[in-house]
């Protein structure tokens, strides 16, 4: 599979990554990609027939918590800082005509 990497592929990947590679860098990238593909080929040789697929490497638990109000209704306290208020809300200048 590593022999499938062409100079055109390296150039295409460089364009996608917005990289300007010298000739030496393109050759090094070609070698690196070849190493990666050899490693993937090696992994494909493993017998995974008894291994159950997983969606995450680590166990995932429900991270949501109950939505509980902790500070209560502090409207009056907040409105004490308002320069102007109307009907229990901040009154602000009109911004859209």
PDB file of C-alpha atoms in Angstrom:
ATOM      1  CA  UNK A   1       0.000   0.000   0.000  1.00  0.00           C
ATOM      2  CA  UNK A   2       2.885   2.371   0.680  1.00  0.00           C
ATOM      3  CA  UNK A   3       3.884   2.233  -2.992  1.00  0.00           C
ATOM      4  CA  UNK A   4       0.629   3.968  -3.820  1.00  0.00           C
ATOM      5  CA  UNK A   5       1.936   7.313  -2.506  1.00  0.00           C
ATOM      6  CA  UNK A   6       2.847   9.512  -5.440  1.00  0.00           C
ATOM      7  CA  UNK A   7       4.420  12.928  -5.682  1.00  0.00           C
ATOM      8  CA  UNK A   8       1.035  14.235  -6.836  1.00  0.00           C
ATOM      9  CA  UNK A   9      -0.596  12.941  -3.640  1.00  0.00           C
ATOM     10  CA  UNK A  10       2.029  14.659  -1.497  1.00  0.00           C
ATOM     11  CA  UNK A  11       1.518  17.886  -3.429  1.00  0.00           C
ATOM     12  CA  UNK A  12      -2.268  17.596  -3.029  1.00  0.00           C
ATOM     13  CA  UNK A  13      -1.985  17.036   0.722  1.00  0.00           C
ATOM     14  CA  UNK A  14       0.398  19.996   0.981  1.00  0.00           C
ATOM     15  CA  UNK A  15      -2.112  22.188  -0.857  1.00  0.00           C
ATOM     16  CA  UNK A  16      -4.916  21.055   1.449  1.00  0.00           C
ATOM     17  CA  UNK A  17      -2.735  21.791   4.488  1.00  0.00           C
ATOM     18  CA  UNK A  18      -1.642  25.105   2.952  1.00  0.00           C
ATOM     19  CA  UNK A  19       2.009  24.103   3.176  1.00  0.00           C
ATOM     20  CA  UNK A  20       4.863  25.020   0.897  1.00  0.00           C
ATOM     21  CA  UNK A  21       7.240  22.076   0.936  1.00  0.00           C
ATOM     22  CA  UNK A  22      10.732  21.919  -0.489  1.00  0.00           C
ATOM     23  CA  UNK A  23      11.786  18.889  -2.511  1.00  0.00           C
ATOM     24  CA  UNK A  24      13.467  17.396   0.574  1.00  0.00           C
ATOM     25  CA  UNK A  25      10.387  17.996   2.725  1.00  0.00           C
ATOM     26  CA  UNK A  26       8.131  16.380   0.117  1.00  0.00           C
ATOM     27  CA  UNK A  27      10.392  13.340   0.024  1.00  0.00           C
ATOM     28  CA  UNK A  28      10.427  13.144   3.834  1.00  0.00           C
ATOM     29  CA  UNK A  29       6.622  13.419   3.904  1.00  0.00           C
ATOM     30  CA  UNK A  30       6.405  10.635   1.335  1.00  0.00           C
ATOM     31  CA  UNK A  31       8.612   8.429   3.521  1.00  0.00           C
ATOM     32  CA  UNK A  32       6.585   9.275   6.640  1.00  0.00           C
ATOM     33  CA  UNK A  33       3.305   8.447   4.928  1.00  0.00           C
ATOM     34  CA  UNK A  34       4.817   5.171   3.768  1.00  0.00           C
ATOM     35  CA  UNK A  35       5.732   4.334   7.372  1.00  0.00           C
ATOM     36  CA  UNK A  36       2.190   5.142   8.498  1.00  0.00           C
ATOM     37  CA  UNK A  37       0.679   2.908   5.826  1.00  0.00           C
ATOM     38  CA  UNK A  38       3.046   0.052   6.715  1.00  0.00           C
ATOM     39  CA  UNK A  39       1.948   0.375  10.340  1.00  0.00           C
ATOM     40  CA  UNK A  40      -1.728   0.312   9.331  1.00  0.00           C
ATOM     41  CA  UNK A  41      -1.056  -2.784   7.213  1.00  0.00           C
ATOM     42  CA  UNK A  42       0.572  -4.384  10.259  1.00  0.00           C
ATOM     43  CA  UNK A  43      -2.470  -3.554  12.394  1.00  0.00           C
ATOM     44  CA  UNK A  44      -4.742  -5.073   9.749  1.00  0.00           C
ATOM     45  CA  UNK A  45      -2.959  -8.391  10.274  1.00  0.00           C
ATOM     46  CA  UNK A  46      -4.262  -8.625  13.857  1.00  0.00           C
ATOM     47  CA  UNK A  47      -7.098 -11.025  14.605  1.00  0.00           C
ATOM     48  CA  UNK A  48      -9.895  -8.899  16.073  1.00  0.00           C
ATOM     49  CA  UNK A  49     -12.690 -11.440  15.655  1.00  0.00           C
ATOM     50  CA  UNK A  50     -13.409 -11.642  19.400  1.00  0.00           C
ATOM     51  CA  UNK A  51     -12.994  -7.944  20.139  1.00  0.00           C
ATOM     52  CA  UNK A  52     -16.143  -5.909  20.637  1.00  0.00           C
ATOM     53  CA  UNK A  53     -16.134  -2.547  18.849  1.00  0.00           C
ATOM     54  CA  UNK A  54     -16.066   0.523  21.066  1.00  0.00           C
ATOM     55  CA  UNK A  55     -17.026   4.107  20.473  1.00  0.00           C
ATOM     56  CA  UNK A  56     -14.570   5.538  23.021  1.00  0.00           C
ATOM     57  CA  UNK A  57     -11.232   4.413  24.366  1.00  0.00           C
ATOM     58  CA  UNK A  58     -12.224   5.299  27.923  1.00  0.00           C
ATOM     59  CA  UNK A  59     -15.551   4.438  29.546  1.00  0.00           C
ATOM     60  CA  UNK A  60     -18.024   7.272  29.163  1.00  0.00           C
ATOM     61  CA  UNK A  61     -20.463   8.024  31.929  1.00  0.00           C
ATOM     62  CA  UNK A  62     -23.372  10.403  31.962  1.00  0.00           C
ATOM     63  CA  UNK A  63     -21.836  13.754  32.840  1.00  0.00           C
ATOM     64  CA  UNK A  64     -25.124  15.630  33.062  1.00  0.00           C
ATOM     65  CA  UNK A  65     -26.392  16.737  36.414  1.00  0.00           C
ATOM     66  CA  UNK A  66     -29.822  17.684  37.627  1.00  0.00           C
ATOM     67  CA  UNK A  67     -30.761  21.251  36.779  1.00  0.00           C
ATOM     68  CA  UNK A  68     -31.277  22.622  40.263  1.00  0.00           C
ATOM     69  CA  UNK A  69     -31.707  26.329  40.999  1.00  0.00           C
ATOM     70  CA  UNK A  70     -29.075  27.223  43.575  1.00  0.00           C
ATOM     71  CA  UNK A  71     -29.309  30.996  43.937  1.00  0.00           C
ATOM     72  CA  UNK A  72     -33.085  31.466  43.785  1.00  0.00           C
ATOM     73  CA  UNK A  73     -34.885  34.604  42.654  1.00  0.00           C
ATOM     74  CA  UNK A  74     -32.510  37.539  43.097  1.00  0.00           C
ATOM     75  CA  UNK A  75     -34.356  39.916  40.767  1.00  0.00           C
ATOM     76  CA  UNK A  76     -34.749  42.669  43.341  1.00  0.00           C
ATOM     77  CA  UNK A  77     -31.069  42.482  44.304  1.00  0.00           C
ATOM     78  CA  UNK A  78     -30.005  42.748  40.662  1.00  0.00           C
ATOM     79  CA  UNK A  79     -32.375  45.619  39.930  1.00  0.00           C
ATOM     80  CA  UNK A  80     -30.870  47.688  42.729  1.00  0.00           C
ATOM     81  CA  UNK A  81     -27.890  48.248  40.394  1.00  0.00           C
ATOM     82  CA  UNK A  82     -30.053  49.323  37.448  1.00  0.00           C
ATOM     83  CA  UNK A  83     -29.940  53.030  36.602  1.00  0.00           C
ATOM     84  CA  UNK A  84     -33.561  52.699  35.394  1.00  0.00           C
ATOM     85  CA  UNK A  85     -36.105  49.919  35.696  1.00  0.00           C
ATOM     86  CA  UNK A  86     -39.597  49.262  34.395  1.00  0.00           C
ATOM     87  CA  UNK A  87     -41.988  46.454  35.308  1.00  0.00           C
ATOM     88  CA  UNK A  88     -39.306  44.476  37.165  1.00  0.00           C
ATOM     89  CA  UNK A  89     -36.760  44.666  34.314  1.00  0.00           C
ATOM     90  CA  UNK A  90     -33.793  46.794  33.290  1.00  0.00           C
ATOM     91  CA  UNK A  91     -34.836  49.765  31.160  1.00  0.00           C
ATOM     92  CA  UNK A  92     -32.316  50.525  28.421  1.00  0.00           C
ATOM     93  CA  UNK A  93     -32.252  53.066  25.589  1.00  0.00           C
ATOM     94  CA  UNK A  94     -33.767  52.002  22.275  1.00  0.00           C
ATOM     95  CA  UNK A  95     -31.046  50.794  19.899  1.00  0.00           C
ATOM     96  CA  UNK A  96     -33.019  49.917  16.745  1.00  0.00           C
ATOM     97  CA  UNK A  97     -35.261  52.303  14.864  1.00  0.00           C
TER      98      UNK A  97
END
